[in-house]
Short mmCIF file of C-alpha atoms in Angstrom, two decimals:
data_model
loop_
_atom_site.label_atom_id
_atom_site.label_comp_id
_atom_site.label_asym_id
_atom_site.label_seq_id
_atom_site.Cartn_x
_atom_site.Cartn_y
_atom_site.Cartn_z
CA MET A 1 29.38 -28.32 66.34
CA ALA A 2 33.01 -28.24 66.27
CA ARG A 3 34.58 -30.85 63.73
CA THR A 4 37.00 -32.03 66.26
CA HIS A 5 34.45 -33.48 68.60
CA THR A 6 32.29 -34.07 65.36
CA LYS A 7 32.41 -38.21 65.51
CA ILE A 8 31.54 -39.81 62.40
CA LEU A 9 31.53 -43.78 61.82
CA VAL A 10 31.81 -45.31 58.79
CA VAL A 11 30.53 -49.07 58.01
CA ASP A 12 31.75 -50.67 54.78
CA ASP A 13 32.92 -54.67 54.70
CA ASP A 14 35.67 -53.59 52.15
CA ALA A 15 38.84 -52.74 54.28
CA SER A 16 40.47 -50.49 52.25
CA THR A 17 37.27 -48.61 51.25
CA ARG A 18 36.74 -47.62 55.11
CA GLU A 19 40.20 -47.25 55.79
CA GLY A 20 40.46 -44.39 53.09
CA LEU A 21 37.00 -42.97 54.38
CA ALA A 22 38.01 -42.72 57.77
CA ALA A 23 41.61 -41.33 56.56
CA LEU A 24 39.74 -39.08 54.30
CA LEU A 25 37.11 -37.68 57.41
CA GLN A 26 39.73 -37.15 59.72
CA GLY A 27 41.70 -35.15 56.71
CA TRP A 28 38.82 -32.89 57.19
CA GLY A 29 38.86 -32.58 60.98
CA TYR A 30 36.46 -35.03 62.22
CA SER A 31 36.76 -37.53 64.36
CA ALA A 32 36.18 -41.13 62.21
CA ASN A 33 35.72 -44.67 63.45
CA ALA A 34 35.36 -47.54 61.30
CA VAL A 35 33.88 -51.03 61.32
CA PRO A 36 33.26 -54.20 58.69
CA ASP A 37 29.57 -55.01 59.34
CA GLY A 38 26.34 -53.33 60.54
CA ASP A 39 26.57 -55.73 63.53
CA ALA A 40 29.85 -54.27 64.81
CA ALA A 41 28.29 -50.58 63.94
CA LEU A 42 24.79 -51.34 65.89
CA LYS A 43 27.05 -52.23 68.99
CA LEU A 44 28.96 -49.18 68.80
CA CYS A 45 25.79 -46.91 68.35
CA GLU A 46 24.33 -48.60 71.98
CA LYS A 47 27.74 -47.45 73.67
CA GLU A 48 27.59 -43.79 72.08
CA LEU A 49 25.64 -42.45 68.98
CA PRO A 50 28.05 -40.52 66.35
CA HIS A 51 27.21 -37.32 64.90
CA ALA A 52 26.96 -39.02 61.61
CA ILE A 53 27.47 -42.23 60.12
CA VAL A 54 28.44 -43.30 56.58
CA THR A 55 27.45 -46.87 55.46
CA ASP A 56 27.91 -49.05 52.82
CA LEU A 57 24.54 -50.39 51.07
CA MET A 58 25.48 -53.65 49.94
CA MET A 59 26.80 -56.02 52.88
CA PRO A 60 27.01 -59.49 53.81
CA GLY A 61 25.13 -60.33 56.77
CA MET A 62 23.26 -57.02 57.73
CA SER A 63 22.73 -54.50 54.41
CA GLY A 64 22.70 -50.94 54.63
CA LEU A 65 19.40 -50.70 54.61
CA GLU A 66 18.58 -53.07 57.59
CA PHE A 67 21.12 -51.24 59.46
CA VAL A 68 19.41 -47.79 59.05
CA LYS A 69 16.01 -49.19 60.49
CA ALA A 70 17.67 -51.27 63.33
CA LEU A 71 18.76 -48.18 64.47
CA GLY A 72 14.97 -47.17 65.07
CA GLU A 73 13.96 -44.15 66.84
CA ARG A 74 17.86 -43.24 67.13
CA VAL A 75 17.86 -42.71 63.57
CA GLN A 76 16.82 -38.82 64.13
CA GLN A 77 19.59 -38.34 66.48
CA VAL A 78 22.16 -38.93 63.70
CA ALA A 79 22.96 -37.52 60.12
CA ILE A 80 23.57 -41.16 58.19
CA VAL A 81 24.41 -41.02 54.40
CA VAL A 82 24.25 -44.32 52.34
CA LEU A 83 26.70 -45.13 49.69
CA THR A 84 26.87 -48.22 47.17
CA GLY A 85 27.65 -48.99 43.49
CA GLN A 86 24.26 -50.15 42.83
CA ALA A 87 22.09 -47.34 43.11
CA THR A 88 18.82 -47.48 42.07
CA ILE A 89 15.69 -45.02 43.08
CA GLU A 90 13.89 -47.84 44.99
CA THR A 91 16.46 -48.37 47.36
CA ALA A 92 17.29 -44.17 47.49
CA VAL A 93 13.71 -43.62 48.35
CA GLN A 94 13.61 -46.51 50.64
CA ALA A 95 16.90 -45.42 52.50
CA ILE A 96 15.54 -41.81 52.81
CA LYS A 97 12.02 -43.34 54.43
CA LEU A 98 14.11 -45.26 56.58
CA GLY A 99 15.93 -41.71 57.93
CA ALA A 100 19.08 -41.38 56.07
CA TYR A 101 20.22 -37.89 55.36
CA ASP A 102 21.05 -38.38 51.69
CA TYR A 103 22.26 -41.16 49.60
CA LEU A 104 25.20 -41.09 47.12
CA PRO A 105 26.69 -43.55 44.82
CA LYS A 106 29.62 -45.05 44.13
CA PRO A 107 32.57 -44.41 42.78
CA LEU A 108 32.40 -41.59 45.59
CA ASP A 109 32.77 -38.06 44.61
CA ALA A 110 35.05 -36.82 47.58
CA GLU A 111 33.84 -33.02 47.70
CA ARG A 112 29.74 -34.25 47.23
CA LEU A 113 30.65 -36.19 50.35
CA ARG A 114 32.10 -33.36 52.24
CA SER A 115 29.32 -31.13 51.14
CA VAL A 116 26.22 -33.94 52.27
CA LEU A 117 27.97 -34.21 55.12
CA ALA A 118 28.22 -30.47 56.17
CA ARG A 119 24.64 -29.81 55.52
CA GLY A 120 23.65 -32.91 57.40
CA LEU A 121 25.62 -32.41 60.55
CA LYS A 122 24.23 -28.37 60.24
CA GLN A 123 20.67 -29.65 60.02
CA LEU A 124 21.11 -32.13 63.19
CA SER A 125 22.58 -29.43 65.19
CA LEU A 126 19.79 -27.27 64.43
CA ALA A 127 17.33 -30.08 65.44
CA ARG A 128 18.77 -30.73 68.66
CA GLU A 129 19.40 -27.24 69.55
CA ALA A 130 15.49 -26.61 68.70
CA GLY A 131 14.60 -30.10 70.87
CA ALA A 132 16.48 -28.50 73.81
CA LEU A 133 14.88 -25.31 73.80
CA ARG A 134 11.94 -26.87 73.28
CA GLN A 135 12.16 -28.96 76.00
CA ARG A 136 12.57 -25.61 78.06
CA LEU A 137 9.71 -23.70 76.63
CA GLU A 138 7.43 -26.70 76.98
CA SER A 139 5.56 -26.25 80.55
CA PRO A 140 3.78 -29.93 81.89
CA LEU A 141 0.86 -27.78 82.51
CA GLY A 142 0.25 -27.00 78.73
CA SER A 143 1.69 -24.11 77.83
CA TYR A 144 4.60 -23.48 75.00
CA GLY A 145 6.36 -20.22 75.83
CA GLY A 146 3.85 -17.94 75.56
CA LEU A 147 1.19 -20.05 74.00
CA ILE A 148 -1.15 -22.28 76.46
CA GLY A 149 -3.30 -25.16 75.74
CA LYS A 150 -2.72 -28.99 75.64
CA SER A 151 -5.35 -30.35 73.62
CA ALA A 152 -4.62 -31.99 70.37
CA PRO A 153 -4.76 -29.00 67.95
CA MET A 154 -2.43 -27.03 70.01
CA ARG A 155 0.30 -30.11 70.08
CA GLN A 156 0.23 -30.06 66.39
CA LEU A 157 0.75 -26.57 66.45
CA TYR A 158 3.86 -26.89 68.93
CA GLN A 159 5.37 -29.20 66.54
CA ARG A 160 4.77 -27.31 63.40
CA LEU A 161 6.30 -24.58 65.24
CA SER A 162 9.23 -26.47 66.07
CA GLN A 163 10.05 -27.73 62.44
CA VAL A 164 9.52 -24.71 60.70
CA ALA A 165 11.61 -22.62 63.00
CA ALA A 166 14.66 -24.77 62.12
CA THR A 167 14.80 -23.50 58.65
CA ASP A 168 15.42 -19.85 57.09
CA ALA A 169 11.67 -19.82 55.24
CA ALA A 170 9.71 -17.08 55.01
CA VAL A 171 6.62 -17.96 57.44
CA LEU A 172 2.72 -17.00 56.87
CA VAL A 173 1.02 -16.73 60.11
CA SER A 174 -2.71 -16.37 59.42
CA GLY A 175 -5.70 -16.42 62.14
CA GLU A 176 -8.43 -14.02 63.29
CA SER A 177 -7.33 -10.90 65.39
CA GLY A 178 -6.81 -11.40 68.90
CA THR A 179 -5.95 -15.27 68.14
CA GLY A 180 -2.21 -14.41 68.88
CA LYS A 181 0.03 -14.37 65.57
CA GLU A 182 2.72 -12.12 67.37
CA LEU A 183 2.95 -15.01 69.65
CA VAL A 184 3.39 -17.48 67.03
CA ALA A 185 5.99 -15.04 65.41
CA ARG A 186 8.03 -14.87 68.78
CA THR A 187 7.88 -18.32 69.53
CA ILE A 188 9.24 -19.08 66.40
CA HIS A 189 11.79 -16.72 66.87
CA ASP A 190 12.86 -18.02 70.16
CA LEU A 191 13.06 -21.85 68.98
CA SER A 192 15.34 -20.22 65.76
CA PRO A 193 19.29 -20.14 65.48
CA ARG A 194 17.83 -16.43 65.01
CA ARG A 195 17.16 -16.07 68.69
CA GLU A 196 19.89 -14.38 70.25
CA GLU A 197 19.07 -11.36 67.42
CA ALA A 198 16.63 -8.57 67.05
CA PHE A 199 12.67 -9.35 67.16
CA LEU A 200 11.47 -6.86 65.24
CA PRO A 201 7.45 -5.95 64.70
CA LEU A 202 5.75 -3.72 62.67
CA ASN A 203 2.41 -3.21 62.50
CA CYS A 204 1.18 -2.18 58.98
CA PRO A 205 -1.88 -0.50 59.56
CA ALA A 206 -0.71 2.06 61.76
CA ILE A 207 1.95 3.29 58.92
CA SER A 208 0.85 5.78 56.08
CA PRO A 209 0.83 4.42 52.57
CA THR A 210 3.27 7.23 51.96
CA LEU A 211 5.95 5.98 54.48
CA MET A 212 5.41 2.58 54.47
CA GLU A 213 8.18 1.93 51.05
CA SER A 214 10.64 3.70 53.63
CA GLU A 215 9.95 2.01 57.00
CA LEU A 216 10.48 -1.02 55.12
CA PHE A 217 13.24 -0.89 52.68
CA GLY A 218 14.54 2.35 54.26
CA HIS A 219 16.06 5.54 52.00
CA GLU A 220 19.70 7.23 50.81
CA LYS A 221 19.81 11.04 51.76
CA GLY A 222 18.18 12.89 49.03
CA ALA A 223 16.21 10.05 48.01
CA PHE A 224 13.04 12.74 48.66
CA THR A 225 12.00 16.04 50.06
CA ASN A 226 13.10 16.16 54.17
CA ALA A 227 15.54 13.11 53.29
CA ILE A 228 18.46 14.56 55.06
CA GLU A 229 20.22 11.27 56.21
CA ARG A 230 20.34 7.59 54.98
CA HIS A 231 17.65 5.69 56.60
CA GLN A 232 17.81 1.85 57.62
CA GLY A 233 14.60 0.09 56.64
CA CYS A 234 13.15 -2.69 58.91
CA PHE A 235 14.92 -5.24 56.95
CA GLU A 236 18.14 -3.63 57.74
CA GLN A 237 17.25 -3.45 61.09
CA ALA A 238 16.07 -7.15 61.63
CA ASP A 239 18.72 -8.45 59.65
CA GLY A 240 19.99 -11.63 61.18
CA GLY A 241 16.73 -11.85 63.18
CA THR A 242 13.00 -11.61 62.67
CA LEU A 243 10.86 -9.16 61.34
CA PHE A 244 7.27 -9.75 61.92
CA LEU A 245 4.82 -7.86 59.68
CA ASP A 246 1.76 -7.35 61.57
CA GLU A 247 -1.47 -7.43 59.19
CA ILE A 248 0.39 -7.57 56.10
CA THR A 249 -2.84 -7.56 53.83
CA GLU A 250 -3.39 -3.86 54.92
CA MET A 251 -0.29 -2.98 53.05
CA ALA A 252 -0.60 -0.80 49.72
CA ALA A 253 -0.39 -2.89 46.55
CA GLU A 254 2.42 -1.21 44.99
CA VAL A 255 4.40 -1.88 48.31
CA GLN A 256 3.42 -5.58 48.38
CA ALA A 257 4.73 -5.95 44.63
CA LYS A 258 8.12 -4.69 46.32
CA PHE A 259 7.75 -6.66 49.20
CA LEU A 260 7.51 -9.65 46.96
CA ARG A 261 10.73 -9.30 45.17
CA VAL A 262 12.33 -8.85 48.11
CA LEU A 263 11.31 -12.22 49.38
CA GLU A 264 11.98 -13.56 45.79
CA GLU A 265 15.74 -12.30 45.42
CA GLY A 266 16.52 -12.14 48.97
CA GLN A 267 17.73 -8.38 48.52
CA VAL A 268 16.67 -4.81 49.67
CA ARG A 269 17.31 -1.76 47.95
CA ARG A 270 17.36 1.36 49.56
CA ILE A 271 14.82 4.24 48.18
CA GLY A 272 17.08 6.66 46.19
CA TRP A 273 19.54 3.72 45.72
CA SER A 274 21.37 3.44 42.32
CA PRO A 275 24.37 1.12 41.45
CA PRO A 276 27.72 2.80 40.98
CA PRO A 277 28.78 3.64 37.40
CA ILE A 278 30.16 0.55 35.26
CA VAL A 279 33.62 2.04 33.81
CA PRO A 280 34.36 0.27 30.61
CA ARG A 281 38.09 -1.09 30.19
CA LEU A 282 39.79 0.68 27.31
CA PRO A 283 42.06 -1.40 25.41
CA PRO A 284 45.75 -0.48 25.78
CA SER A 285 47.01 1.74 23.21
CA LYS A 286 49.17 0.69 20.64
CA LYS A 287 52.78 1.78 20.78
CA GLU A 288 54.44 3.58 17.40
CA SER A 289 57.11 0.99 16.34
#
């Protein structure tokens, strides 16, 4: 979402604090509004819910926690950051349980607030996109994308797919042959922010062990016999999208070890790749006096 269209509400009983926070947020490009208490904030939220709320914890009348609780179900539609000068683990845990995105102590670290708001707004945007797409995918007849079924276990599956699709985490889909693992993977892709990029399925048993490493990671020209040109592997081809490895347990053990390293490091090295040489810097020569 564009910052100029992103509305943030500041709730704080201290006039100088809330005016300073509103000015800070506007300086970052957000549209900011400020109110002195939870009652005024709730009235504004009833008219139009902001994208994010920065609220003080200790306020006369309605406290910050009571305000978050009063938002009820709508708390899932806004990123809430709670601020306080009396930070304790108990109140932090309570704030998160009530639906707050994060909890920051006073005196406020402006750069930390900026980072927290950016992450919270990004997560909110992804959740809204996934929710809108989920509504389009879900049929009143009990289907969800290419999946069919409206039993309790299937409904739980649909909810789980929506949750993981909003993340960048690697996902393990397990099940018997023919149960629709590729359909599940494709549904996750369609729900994710990567849906405009490639969905690349790879059937591991169909590729010989000698070719699997090159197929996954790619190779450099001259890396082995007949490697007459550079080849991009599946990881590079699916970059920005989704790579689905079907029957991954059929992959050779040594390739699985290299695959695990890719998951851990987030980097792919083509076969035959070598880093450029490091040329040491020589000390400057001393001029004769």
